[in-house]
PDB file of C-alpha atoms in Angstrom:
ATOM      1  CA  MET A  25       0.000   0.000   0.000  1.00 52.00           C
ATOM      2  CA  ARG A  26       1.445   3.332  -1.073  1.00 59.00           C
ATOM      3  CA  ILE A  27       1.098   6.336   1.195  1.00 61.00           C
ATOM      4  CA  ASN A  28       0.860   9.889  -0.107  1.00 63.00           C
ATOM      5  CA  ARG A  29       2.425  13.022   1.339  1.00 67.00           C
ATOM      6  CA  ALA A  30      -0.793  14.249   2.998  1.00 68.00           C
ATOM      7  CA  GLU A  31      -1.292  10.919   4.784  1.00 73.00           C
ATOM      8  CA  LEU A  32       2.306  10.971   5.993  1.00 75.00           C
ATOM      9  CA  ALA A  33       1.805  14.490   7.360  1.00 77.00           C
ATOM     10  CA  ASP A  34      -1.378  13.347   9.137  1.00 78.00           C
ATOM     11  CA  LEU A  35       0.523  10.524  10.819  1.00 83.00           C
ATOM     12  CA  GLY A  36       3.144  12.998  12.009  1.00 82.00           C
ATOM     13  CA  THR A  37       0.372  15.194  13.388  1.00 84.00           C
ATOM     14  CA  PHE A  38      -1.128  12.244  15.250  1.00 86.00           C
ATOM     15  CA  LEU A  39       2.277  11.330  16.728  1.00 85.00           C
ATOM     16  CA  ALA A  40       2.796  14.850  18.070  1.00 83.00           C
ATOM     17  CA  ILE A  41      -0.659  14.859  19.697  1.00 86.00           C
ATOM     18  CA  ALA A  42      -0.103  11.364  21.100  1.00 84.00           C
ATOM     19  CA  ARG A  43       3.292  12.278  22.586  1.00 81.00           C
ATOM     20  CA  HIS A  44       2.150  15.503  24.217  1.00 82.00           C
ATOM     21  CA  ARG A  45      -1.445  14.517  25.073  1.00 85.00           C
ATOM     22  CA  SER A  46      -2.187  18.162  24.294  1.00 84.00           C
ATOM     23  CA  PHE A  47      -3.252  19.959  21.113  1.00 85.00           C
ATOM     24  CA  ARG A  48      -1.654  23.187  22.323  1.00 84.00           C
ATOM     25  CA  ARG A  49       1.774  21.664  23.022  1.00 80.00           C
ATOM     26  CA  ALA A  50       1.669  19.579  19.852  1.00 82.00           C
ATOM     27  CA  GLY A  51       0.815  22.757  17.929  1.00 82.00           C
ATOM     28  CA  LEU A  52       3.818  24.531  19.438  1.00 79.00           C
ATOM     29  CA  GLU A  53       6.034  21.666  18.294  1.00 76.00           C
ATOM     30  CA  LEU A  54       4.657  21.672  14.749  1.00 78.00           C
ATOM     31  CA  GLY A  55       4.241  25.438  14.423  1.00 78.00           C
ATOM     32  CA  VAL A  56       0.469  25.404  13.847  1.00 81.00           C
ATOM     33  CA  SER A  57      -2.573  26.309  15.917  1.00 84.00           C
ATOM     34  CA  ALA A  58      -4.350  23.852  18.201  1.00 83.00           C
ATOM     35  CA  SER A  59      -7.570  24.298  16.221  1.00 85.00           C
ATOM     36  CA  ALA A  60      -5.792  23.425  12.960  1.00 85.00           C
ATOM     37  CA  LEU A  61      -4.469  20.240  14.550  1.00 85.00           C
ATOM     38  CA  SER A  62      -7.933  19.358  15.828  1.00 86.00           C
ATOM     39  CA  HIS A  63      -9.432  19.751  12.342  1.00 87.00           C
ATOM     40  CA  ALA A  64      -6.616  17.717  10.779  1.00 86.00           C
ATOM     41  CA  LEU A  65      -7.103  14.906  13.277  1.00 87.00           C
ATOM     42  CA  LYS A  66     -10.882  14.846  12.764  1.00 89.00           C
ATOM     43  CA  ALA A  67     -10.353  14.579   8.998  1.00 87.00           C
ATOM     44  CA  MET A  68      -7.864  11.760   9.524  1.00 87.00           C
ATOM     45  CA  GLU A  69     -10.265   9.882  11.821  1.00 88.00           C
ATOM     46  CA  ALA A  70     -13.095  10.304   9.314  1.00 87.00           C
ATOM     47  CA  ARG A  71     -10.931   8.998   6.485  1.00 86.00           C
ATOM     48  CA  LEU A  72      -9.776   5.989   8.514  1.00 85.00           C
ATOM     49  CA  GLY A  73     -13.219   5.345   9.991  1.00 88.00           C
ATOM     50  CA  VAL A  74     -11.932   4.974  13.543  1.00 88.00           C
ATOM     51  CA  ARG A  75     -11.587   7.307  16.544  1.00 89.00           C
ATOM     52  CA  LEU A  76      -7.971   7.694  17.659  1.00 88.00           C
ATOM     53  CA  VAL A  77      -8.245  10.319  20.406  1.00 88.00           C
ATOM     54  CA  ASN A  78     -10.718  11.074  23.170  1.00 88.00           C
ATOM     55  CA  ARG A  79     -10.977  14.820  23.794  1.00 81.00           C
ATOM     56  CA  THR A  80     -12.456  16.669  26.736  1.00 77.00           C
ATOM     57  CA  SER A  81     -12.040  20.249  27.882  1.00 70.00           C
ATOM     58  CA  ARG A  82      -9.426  19.039  30.376  1.00 74.00           C
ATOM     59  CA  SER A  83      -7.625  16.091  28.822  1.00 78.00           C
ATOM     60  CA  VAL A  84      -6.547  14.315  25.655  1.00 83.00           C
ATOM     61  CA  THR A  85      -6.284  10.525  25.810  1.00 87.00           C
ATOM     62  CA  LEU A  86      -5.777   7.832  23.210  1.00 88.00           C
ATOM     63  CA  THR A  87      -8.387   5.243  22.350  1.00 90.00           C
ATOM     64  CA  ALA A  88      -7.341   1.602  22.074  1.00 89.00           C
ATOM     65  CA  ALA A  89      -6.948   2.135  18.314  1.00 87.00           C
ATOM     66  CA  GLY A  90      -4.867   5.240  18.973  1.00 85.00           C
ATOM     67  CA  GLU A  91      -2.582   3.330  21.362  1.00 87.00           C
ATOM     68  CA  ASP A  92      -2.087   0.608  18.752  1.00 86.00           C
ATOM     69  CA  LEU A  93      -1.265   3.171  16.069  1.00 85.00           C
ATOM     70  CA  LEU A  94       1.206   4.957  18.362  1.00 84.00           C
ATOM     71  CA  VAL A  95       3.067   1.714  19.077  1.00 82.00           C
ATOM     72  CA  SER A  96       3.187   0.883  15.381  1.00 81.00           C
ATOM     73  CA  LEU A  97       4.397   4.317  14.251  1.00 78.00           C
ATOM     74  CA  ASP A  98       6.919   5.222  16.966  1.00 71.00           C
ATOM     75  CA  ALA A  99       9.800   3.058  15.751  1.00 67.00           C
ATOM     76  CA  PRO A 100       9.427   3.780  12.002  1.00 70.00           C
ATOM     77  CA  PHE A 101       9.185   7.537  12.516  1.00 67.00           C
ATOM     78  CA  SER A 102      12.165   7.445  14.892  1.00 66.00           C
ATOM     79  CA  ALA A 103      14.108   5.578  12.212  1.00 65.00           C
ATOM     80  CA  ILE A 104      13.167   8.203   9.606  1.00 65.00           C
ATOM     81  CA  ALA A 105      14.248  10.996  11.945  1.00 64.00           C
ATOM     82  CA  SER A 106      17.553   9.212  12.585  1.00 61.00           C
ATOM     83  CA  ALA A 107      18.128   8.712   8.861  1.00 61.00           C
ATOM     84  CA  LEU A 108      17.581  12.409   8.177  1.00 61.00           C
ATOM     85  CA  ASP A 109      19.769  13.345  11.119  1.00 58.00           C
ATOM     86  CA  VAL A 110      22.647  11.300   9.693  1.00 59.00           C
ATOM     87  CA  LEU A 111      22.742  13.794   6.815  1.00 61.00           C
ATOM     88  CA  ASN A 112      23.528  16.546   9.321  1.00 57.00           C
ATOM     89  CA  GLN A 113      26.790  14.790  10.118  1.00 57.00           C
ATOM     90  CA  HIS A 114      27.903  15.288   6.505  1.00 55.00           C
ATOM     91  CA  ARG A 115      27.341  19.037   6.629  1.00 55.00           C
ATOM     92  CA  GLU A 116      29.781  21.623   7.877  1.00 60.00           C
ATOM     93  CA  PRO A 117      29.074  22.326  11.606  1.00 58.00           C
ATOM     94  CA  THR A 118      27.758  25.808  10.865  1.00 64.00           C
ATOM     95  CA  LYS A 119      25.280  24.322   8.361  1.00 72.00           C
ATOM     96  CA  ALA A 120      23.871  21.636  10.654  1.00 82.00           C
ATOM     97  CA  THR A 121      20.101  22.022  11.028  1.00 85.00           C
ATOM     98  CA  GLY A 122      17.353  20.744  13.282  1.00 87.00           C
ATOM     99  CA  ARG A 123      15.698  21.349  16.627  1.00 89.00           C
ATOM    100  CA  VAL A 124      16.773  20.136  20.074  1.00 93.00           C
ATOM    101  CA  ARG A 125      14.037  19.887  22.713  1.00 91.00           C
ATOM    102  CA  LEU A 126      15.238  19.946  26.304  1.00 94.00           C
ATOM    103  CA  ASN A 127      13.484  19.566  29.643  1.00 92.00           C
ATOM    104  CA  VAL A 128      15.697  21.106  32.337  1.00 94.00           C
ATOM    105  CA  LEU A 129      15.666  22.079  35.993  1.00 93.00           C
ATOM    106  CA  GLU A 130      15.521  25.781  36.812  1.00 94.00           C
ATOM    107  CA  HIS A 131      19.064  25.764  38.211  1.00 94.00           C
ATOM    108  CA  ALA A 132      20.374  24.079  35.055  1.00 95.00           C
ATOM    109  CA  SER A 133      18.742  26.720  32.863  1.00 95.00           C
ATOM    110  CA  THR A 134      20.461  29.643  34.596  1.00 95.00           C
ATOM    111  CA  LEU A 135      23.779  28.098  35.633  1.00 96.00           C
ATOM    112  CA  LEU A 136      24.467  25.780  32.710  1.00 95.00           C
ATOM    113  CA  LEU A 137      22.483  26.742  29.608  1.00 96.00           C
ATOM    114  CA  ALA A 138      22.478  30.539  29.799  1.00 96.00           C
ATOM    115  CA  PRO A 139      26.316  30.852  29.669  1.00 95.00           C
ATOM    116  CA  VAL A 140      26.556  28.351  26.789  1.00 96.00           C
ATOM    117  CA  LEU A 141      23.701  29.180  24.396  1.00 96.00           C
ATOM    118  CA  PRO A 142      25.222  32.371  22.887  1.00 95.00           C
ATOM    119  CA  LEU A 143      28.379  30.499  21.809  1.00 96.00           C
ATOM    120  CA  PHE A 144      26.355  27.528  20.573  1.00 96.00           C
ATOM    121  CA  HIS A 145      24.193  29.731  18.334  1.00 95.00           C
ATOM    122  CA  GLU A 146      27.289  31.481  17.040  1.00 94.00           C
ATOM    123  CA  ARG A 147      28.666  28.136  15.887  1.00 93.00           C
ATOM    124  CA  HIS A 148      25.410  26.448  14.879  1.00 93.00           C
ATOM    125  CA  PRO A 149      22.976  29.190  13.828  1.00 93.00           C
ATOM    126  CA  ARG A 150      20.592  26.791  12.069  1.00 92.00           C
ATOM    127  CA  ILE A 151      19.931  24.569  15.088  1.00 94.00           C
ATOM    128  CA  GLU A 152      16.971  25.587  17.256  1.00 93.00           C
ATOM    129  CA  ILE A 153      17.021  24.949  21.003  1.00 95.00           C
ATOM    130  CA  ASP A 154      13.582  24.522  22.572  1.00 93.00           C
ATOM    131  CA  VAL A 155      13.872  24.578  26.377  1.00 94.00           C
ATOM    132  CA  ARG A 156      11.129  23.702  28.837  1.00 91.00           C
ATOM    133  CA  VAL A 157      12.122  24.750  32.377  1.00 92.00           C
ATOM    134  CA  SER A 158      10.428  22.676  35.058  1.00 88.00           C
ATOM    135  CA  ASN A 159      11.369  21.307  38.464  1.00 85.00           C
ATOM    136  CA  ASP A 160       8.740  18.576  38.070  1.00 81.00           C
ATOM    137  CA  LEU A 161      10.173  15.123  37.466  1.00 74.00           C
ATOM    138  CA  LEU A 162       8.745  14.750  33.957  1.00 73.00           C
ATOM    139  CA  ASP A 163       9.320  11.855  31.577  1.00 75.00           C
ATOM    140  CA  VAL A 164      11.330  13.292  28.673  1.00 77.00           C
ATOM    141  CA  VAL A 165       9.907  10.744  26.241  1.00 71.00           C
ATOM    142  CA  ASP A 166       6.293  11.463  27.176  1.00 72.00           C
ATOM    143  CA  THR A 167       6.859  15.214  26.883  1.00 77.00           C
ATOM    144  CA  GLY A 168       8.419  14.879  23.422  1.00 77.00           C
ATOM    145  CA  ALA A 169      11.855  16.100  24.550  1.00 86.00           C
ATOM    146  CA  ASP A 170      15.124  14.810  23.138  1.00 89.00           C
ATOM    147  CA  ALA A 171      16.849  14.996  26.528  1.00 92.00           C
ATOM    148  CA  GLY A 172      16.556  16.248  30.079  1.00 93.00           C
ATOM    149  CA  ILE A 173      18.988  17.766  32.575  1.00 95.00           C
ATOM    150  CA  ARG A 174      18.807  16.881  36.274  1.00 92.00           C
ATOM    151  CA  TYR A 175      21.074  16.518  39.254  1.00 92.00           C
ATOM    152  CA  GLY A 176      22.986  13.252  39.373  1.00 90.00           C
ATOM    153  CA  GLY A 177      21.194  10.620  41.402  1.00 83.00           C
ATOM    154  CA  THR A 178      17.756  11.624  40.097  1.00 84.00           C
ATOM    155  CA  VAL A 179      18.239  10.460  36.491  1.00 85.00           C
ATOM    156  CA  PRO A 180      15.896   7.573  35.546  1.00 81.00           C
ATOM    157  CA  GLN A 181      17.779   4.279  35.476  1.00 80.00           C
ATOM    158  CA  ASP A 182      16.628   3.355  31.974  1.00 80.00           C
ATOM    159  CA  MET A 183      18.298   6.420  30.438  1.00 86.00           C
ATOM    160  CA  ILE A 184      21.782   7.109  29.109  1.00 88.00           C
ATOM    161  CA  ALA A 185      23.409   9.889  31.192  1.00 90.00           C
ATOM    162  CA  GLN A 186      26.434  12.148  30.732  1.00 93.00           C
ATOM    163  CA  ARG A 187      27.883  14.431  33.401  1.00 95.00           C
ATOM    164  CA  LEU A 188      27.829  18.131  32.454  1.00 96.00           C
ATOM    165  CA  SER A 189      29.217  19.789  35.581  1.00 96.00           C
ATOM    166  CA  ALA A 190      31.291  19.296  38.671  1.00 95.00           C
ATOM    167  CA  ASP A 191      29.519  18.651  41.969  1.00 96.00           C
ATOM    168  CA  LEU A 192      27.908  21.774  43.460  1.00 96.00           C
ATOM    169  CA  ARG A 193      28.356  23.275  46.923  1.00 97.00           C
ATOM    170  CA  TRP A 194      25.104  24.138  48.723  1.00 97.00           C
ATOM    171  CA  VAL A 195      25.073  27.032  51.195  1.00 98.00           C
ATOM    172  CA  VAL A 196      22.720  28.800  53.596  1.00 98.00           C
ATOM    173  CA  VAL A 197      22.495  32.555  53.045  1.00 98.00           C
ATOM    174  CA  GLY A 198      20.769  35.481  54.685  1.00 98.00           C
ATOM    175  CA  ALA A 199      20.644  39.261  54.313  1.00 98.00           C
ATOM    176  CA  PRO A 200      22.904  41.265  56.662  1.00 97.00           C
ATOM    177  CA  ALA A 201      19.869  43.058  58.119  1.00 97.00           C
ATOM    178  CA  TYR A 202      18.137  39.746  58.868  1.00 97.00           C
ATOM    179  CA  LEU A 203      21.249  38.289  60.507  1.00 97.00           C
ATOM    180  CA  ASP A 204      21.844  41.433  62.570  1.00 96.00           C
ATOM    181  CA  LEU A 205      18.260  41.215  63.860  1.00 96.00           C
ATOM    182  CA  HIS A 206      17.924  37.445  64.385  1.00 96.00           C
ATOM    183  CA  GLY A 207      21.531  36.384  64.950  1.00 96.00           C
ATOM    184  CA  THR A 208      23.849  34.099  62.976  1.00 97.00           C
ATOM    185  CA  PRO A 209      23.372  30.322  63.356  1.00 97.00           C
ATOM    186  CA  GLU A 210      26.540  28.486  64.376  1.00 96.00           C
ATOM    187  CA  HIS A 211      25.146  24.939  64.122  1.00 96.00           C
ATOM    188  CA  PRO A 212      22.380  23.470  61.931  1.00 96.00           C
ATOM    189  CA  SER A 213      20.267  22.931  65.047  1.00 96.00           C
ATOM    190  CA  ASP A 214      20.231  26.733  65.523  1.00 97.00           C
ATOM    191  CA  LEU A 215      17.970  26.975  62.447  1.00 97.00           C
ATOM    192  CA  ALA A 216      15.051  26.006  64.682  1.00 95.00           C
ATOM    193  CA  ALA A 217      15.007  29.641  65.856  1.00 95.00           C
ATOM    194  CA  HIS A 218      15.063  31.087  62.330  1.00 97.00           C
ATOM    195  CA  ARG A 219      12.704  31.693  59.407  1.00 96.00           C
ATOM    196  CA  CYS A 220      13.796  29.347  56.628  1.00 97.00           C
ATOM    197  CA  LEU A 221      12.498  29.287  53.056  1.00 97.00           C
ATOM    198  CA  ARG A 222      11.359  25.718  52.563  1.00 96.00           C
ATOM    199  CA  ILE A 223      11.980  23.996  49.227  1.00 93.00           C
ATOM    200  CA  ARG A 224       9.256  22.071  47.376  1.00 90.00           C
ATOM    201  CA  LEU A 225      10.620  19.358  45.093  1.00 86.00           C
ATOM    202  CA  GLY A 226       9.185  18.250  41.766  1.00 77.00           C
ATOM    203  CA  ASP A 227       7.342  15.340  43.380  1.00 79.00           C
ATOM    204  CA  GLU A 228       5.646  17.773  45.841  1.00 83.00           C
ATOM    205  CA  SER A 229       7.752  16.585  48.805  1.00 87.00           C
ATOM    206  CA  LEU A 230       9.732  19.044  50.965  1.00 91.00           C
ATOM    207  CA  TYR A 231      13.507  19.019  50.708  1.00 92.00           C
ATOM    208  CA  ARG A 232      15.437  18.334  53.894  1.00 94.00           C
ATOM    209  CA  TRP A 233      18.369  20.727  54.211  1.00 96.00           C
ATOM    210  CA  GLU A 234      21.582  18.681  54.263  1.00 96.00           C
ATOM    211  CA  PHE A 235      24.786  19.527  56.126  1.00 97.00           C
ATOM    212  CA  GLU A 236      28.186  17.865  56.435  1.00 96.00           C
ATOM    213  CA  ARG A 237      31.245  18.573  58.561  1.00 94.00           C
ATOM    214  CA  LYS A 238      34.091  16.081  58.705  1.00 90.00           C
ATOM    215  CA  ASP A 239      32.408  12.744  59.480  1.00 88.00           C
ATOM    216  CA  GLU A 240      29.132  14.268  60.700  1.00 93.00           C
ATOM    217  CA  ALA A 241      26.081  14.533  58.441  1.00 94.00           C
ATOM    218  CA  ILE A 242      22.721  16.131  59.295  1.00 95.00           C
ATOM    219  CA  ALA A 243      19.479  16.397  57.311  1.00 95.00           C
ATOM    220  CA  LEU A 244      16.655  18.431  58.825  1.00 94.00           C
ATOM    221  CA  ASP A 245      13.233  19.808  58.019  1.00 93.00           C
ATOM    222  CA  ALA A 246      13.895  23.531  57.862  1.00 92.00           C
ATOM    223  CA  PRO A 247      11.271  25.470  59.847  1.00 94.00           C
ATOM    224  CA  GLY A 248       9.471  28.299  58.085  1.00 94.00           C
ATOM    225  CA  ALA A 249       6.152  29.715  56.985  1.00 93.00           C
ATOM    226  CA  VAL A 250       7.087  30.061  53.287  1.00 95.00           C
ATOM    227  CA  THR A 251       7.450  27.144  50.868  1.00 95.00           C
ATOM    228  CA  LEU A 252       8.563  27.741  47.279  1.00 94.00           C
ATOM    229  CA  ASP A 253      10.114  26.158  44.201  1.00 91.00           C
ATOM    230  CA  ASN A 254      11.578  29.155  42.377  1.00 92.00           C
ATOM    231  CA  THR A 255      15.150  30.344  42.910  1.00 93.00           C
ATOM    232  CA  GLN A 256      14.676  33.933  41.779  1.00 93.00           C
ATOM    233  CA  PHE A 257      11.770  34.303  44.184  1.00 95.00           C
ATOM    234  CA  ALA A 258      13.893  32.783  46.966  1.00 96.00           C
ATOM    235  CA  LEU A 259      16.761  35.180  46.224  1.00 96.00           C
ATOM    236  CA  SER A 260      14.524  38.251  46.131  1.00 96.00           C
ATOM    237  CA  LEU A 261      12.827  37.258  49.375  1.00 97.00           C
ATOM    238  CA  THR A 262      16.123  36.525  51.117  1.00 98.00           C
ATOM    239  CA  VAL A 263      17.744  39.783  49.992  1.00 97.00           C
ATOM    240  CA  SER A 264      14.663  41.589  51.361  1.00 97.00           C
ATOM    241  CA  GLY A 265      15.218  40.003  54.777  1.00 96.00           C
ATOM    242  CA  GLY A 266      12.487  37.377  54.478  1.00 96.00           C
ATOM    243  CA  GLY A 267      14.560  34.574  55.967  1.00 97.00           C
ATOM    244  CA  LEU A 268      17.372  32.128  55.245  1.00 98.00           C
ATOM    245  CA  ALA A 269      17.687  30.281  51.927  1.00 97.00           C
ATOM    246  CA  TYR A 270      19.478  27.055  51.006  1.00 98.00           C
ATOM    247  CA  LEU A 271      20.817  27.218  47.446  1.00 97.00           C
ATOM    248  CA  PRO A 272      23.742  26.216  45.214  1.00 96.00           C
ATOM    249  CA  GLU A 273      26.657  28.578  45.837  1.00 97.00           C
ATOM    250  CA  ALA A 274      26.755  29.461  42.136  1.00 95.00           C
ATOM    251  CA  CYS A 275      23.194  30.858  42.403  1.00 95.00           C
ATOM    252  CA  VAL A 276      24.036  33.262  45.231  1.00 96.00           C
ATOM    253  CA  GLY A 277      27.558  34.276  44.207  1.00 95.00           C
ATOM    254  CA  PRO A 278      26.589  37.619  42.591  1.00 95.00           C
ATOM    255  CA  SER A 279      24.410  38.624  45.581  1.00 97.00           C
ATOM    256  CA  ILE A 280      27.240  37.783  47.977  1.00 97.00           C
ATOM    257  CA  ALA A 281      29.705  39.824  45.902  1.00 96.00           C
ATOM    258  CA  ARG A 282      27.359  42.831  46.074  1.00 97.00           C
ATOM    259  CA  GLY A 283      27.056  42.484  49.852  1.00 97.00           C
ATOM    260  CA  GLU A 284      23.342  41.679  49.667  1.00 98.00           C
ATOM    261  CA  LEU A 285      23.762  38.231  51.228  1.00 98.00           C
ATOM    262  CA  ARG A 286      26.113  36.466  53.623  1.00 98.00           C
ATOM    263  CA  VAL A 287      26.903  32.764  53.859  1.00 98.00           C
ATOM    264  CA  VAL A 288      26.240  31.170  57.247  1.00 98.00           C
ATOM    265  CA  LEU A 289      27.185  27.679  58.450  1.00 97.00           C
ATOM    266  CA  ALA A 290      29.958  27.746  55.848  1.00 97.00           C
ATOM    267  CA  ASP A 291      31.881  24.903  57.494  1.00 96.00           C
ATOM    268  CA  TRP A 292      28.766  22.732  57.203  1.00 97.00           C
ATOM    269  CA  ALA A 293      28.206  23.364  53.450  1.00 96.00           C
ATOM    270  CA  PRO A 294      27.995  20.030  51.571  1.00 96.00           C
ATOM    271  CA  LEU A 295      28.770  19.083  47.989  1.00 94.00           C
ATOM    272  CA  GLY A 296      25.818  17.768  45.983  1.00 93.00           C
ATOM    273  CA  PRO A 297      25.806  15.839  42.680  1.00 94.00           C
ATOM    274  CA  GLY A 298      26.359  17.939  39.566  1.00 95.00           C
ATOM    275  CA  PHE A 299      24.141  18.190  36.503  1.00 96.00           C
ATOM    276  CA  HIS A 300      23.717  15.285  34.100  1.00 95.00           C
ATOM    277  CA  ILE A 301      22.047  15.222  30.701  1.00 94.00           C
ATOM    278  CA  TYR A 302      20.039  12.087  29.948  1.00 92.00           C
ATOM    279  CA  TYR A 303      18.211  10.638  26.949  1.00 89.00           C
ATOM    280  CA  PRO A 304      16.728   7.341  25.747  1.00 82.00           C
ATOM    281  CA  GLY A 305      19.373   4.798  24.861  1.00 73.00           C
ATOM    282  CA  ARG A 306      17.337   3.126  22.129  1.00 58.00           C
ATOM    283  CA  ARG A 307      17.523   6.136  19.829  1.00 59.00           C
ATOM    284  CA  GLN A 308      20.446   7.543  17.910  1.00 68.00           C
ATOM    285  CA  LEU A 309      21.727  10.753  19.501  1.00 79.00           C
ATOM    286  CA  PRO A 310      20.519  13.665  17.314  1.00 84.00           C
ATOM    287  CA  THR A 311      23.348  15.662  15.768  1.00 87.00           C
ATOM    288  CA  GLY A 312      22.111  18.928  17.307  1.00 91.00           C
ATOM    289  CA  LEU A 313      22.038  17.396  20.790  1.00 92.00           C
ATOM    290  CA  ARG A 314      25.504  15.935  20.353  1.00 92.00           C
ATOM    291  CA  LEU A 315      26.876  19.324  19.259  1.00 93.00           C
ATOM    292  CA  PHE A 316      25.144  21.030  22.196  1.00 95.00           C
ATOM    293  CA  ILE A 317      26.670  18.596  24.690  1.00 95.00           C
ATOM    294  CA  ASP A 318      30.083  19.181  23.100  1.00 95.00           C
ATOM    295  CA  VAL A 319      29.823  22.951  23.643  1.00 96.00           C
ATOM    296  CA  ILE A 320      28.735  22.568  27.281  1.00 96.00           C
ATOM    297  CA  ARG A 321      31.631  20.212  27.995  1.00 94.00           C
ATOM    298  CA  GLU A 322      34.005  22.625  26.273  1.00 95.00           C
ATOM    299  CA  VAL A 323      32.860  25.770  28.100  1.00 95.00           C
ATOM    300  CA  LYS A 324      32.438  24.053  31.490  1.00 95.00           C
ATOM    301  CA  PRO A 325      30.462  26.894  33.108  1.00 95.00           C
ATOM    302  CA  LEU A 326      30.349  24.945  36.391  1.00 94.00           C
ATOM    303  CA  GLY A 327      33.568  22.989  35.989  1.00 91.00           C
ATOM    304  CA  LEU A 328      33.649  19.322  35.093  1.00 85.00           C
TER     305      LEU A 328
END
């Protein structure tokens, strides 16, 4: 059975919707409106005589037929994408094309990607980088991403991982005015008398602040009335005297240099795992992603 160009495009549309479970996100990937995708899918379902997707105002799910079609199409379309990507390897680096979709933690976006992207685009102007910043522990395959970036130790075991940075030192910081008013903690147990900005993780649990000194290790539930998951908000609140924050040293370095923040419990500051990029092992590494990893490992914005 021969397949024409329109039918091939319809199958690609279905795959995008199936991966994202969202017409809006699939439309962003394909560069068309959600309504256009909806019309295209309805026409495809009418032509095939079978419903592929169940739509409600709140969710998009696949029917049994849709699940079967997704399983059947995933490998062939991945093979086509890999075949086209091989051609990129025969181009000059500056002529390589394509799009790299990344799902990254907030800290990775500011500390790792921001210093590297200008140089990458200088060298590879035809490669697009599509970054989704989220602290939620999302499945990169389900979200349609090529790769994700997380701290080491949180990478899914069924993924290939490469280290992108050295381990990071985590510190407690406070504004001089706050410390002058409430005192400076000398031991982690002293935090019980302070206002701490609690950290919500991607799985909705609260992060226990970790401390190490010589052979002693402590992890405690930091007391505080404010819980957040955004570093810029934490920095702004801490600089304003809202309490103590627990963050990677690289995040607070500029504020410390300006005298806006001071490090406390410095001799208890631990090293945490650095950033790792991870991706499915069953697929060929896209040329754009490989080039992007090469630039990060060359620049080493956080050491390596």
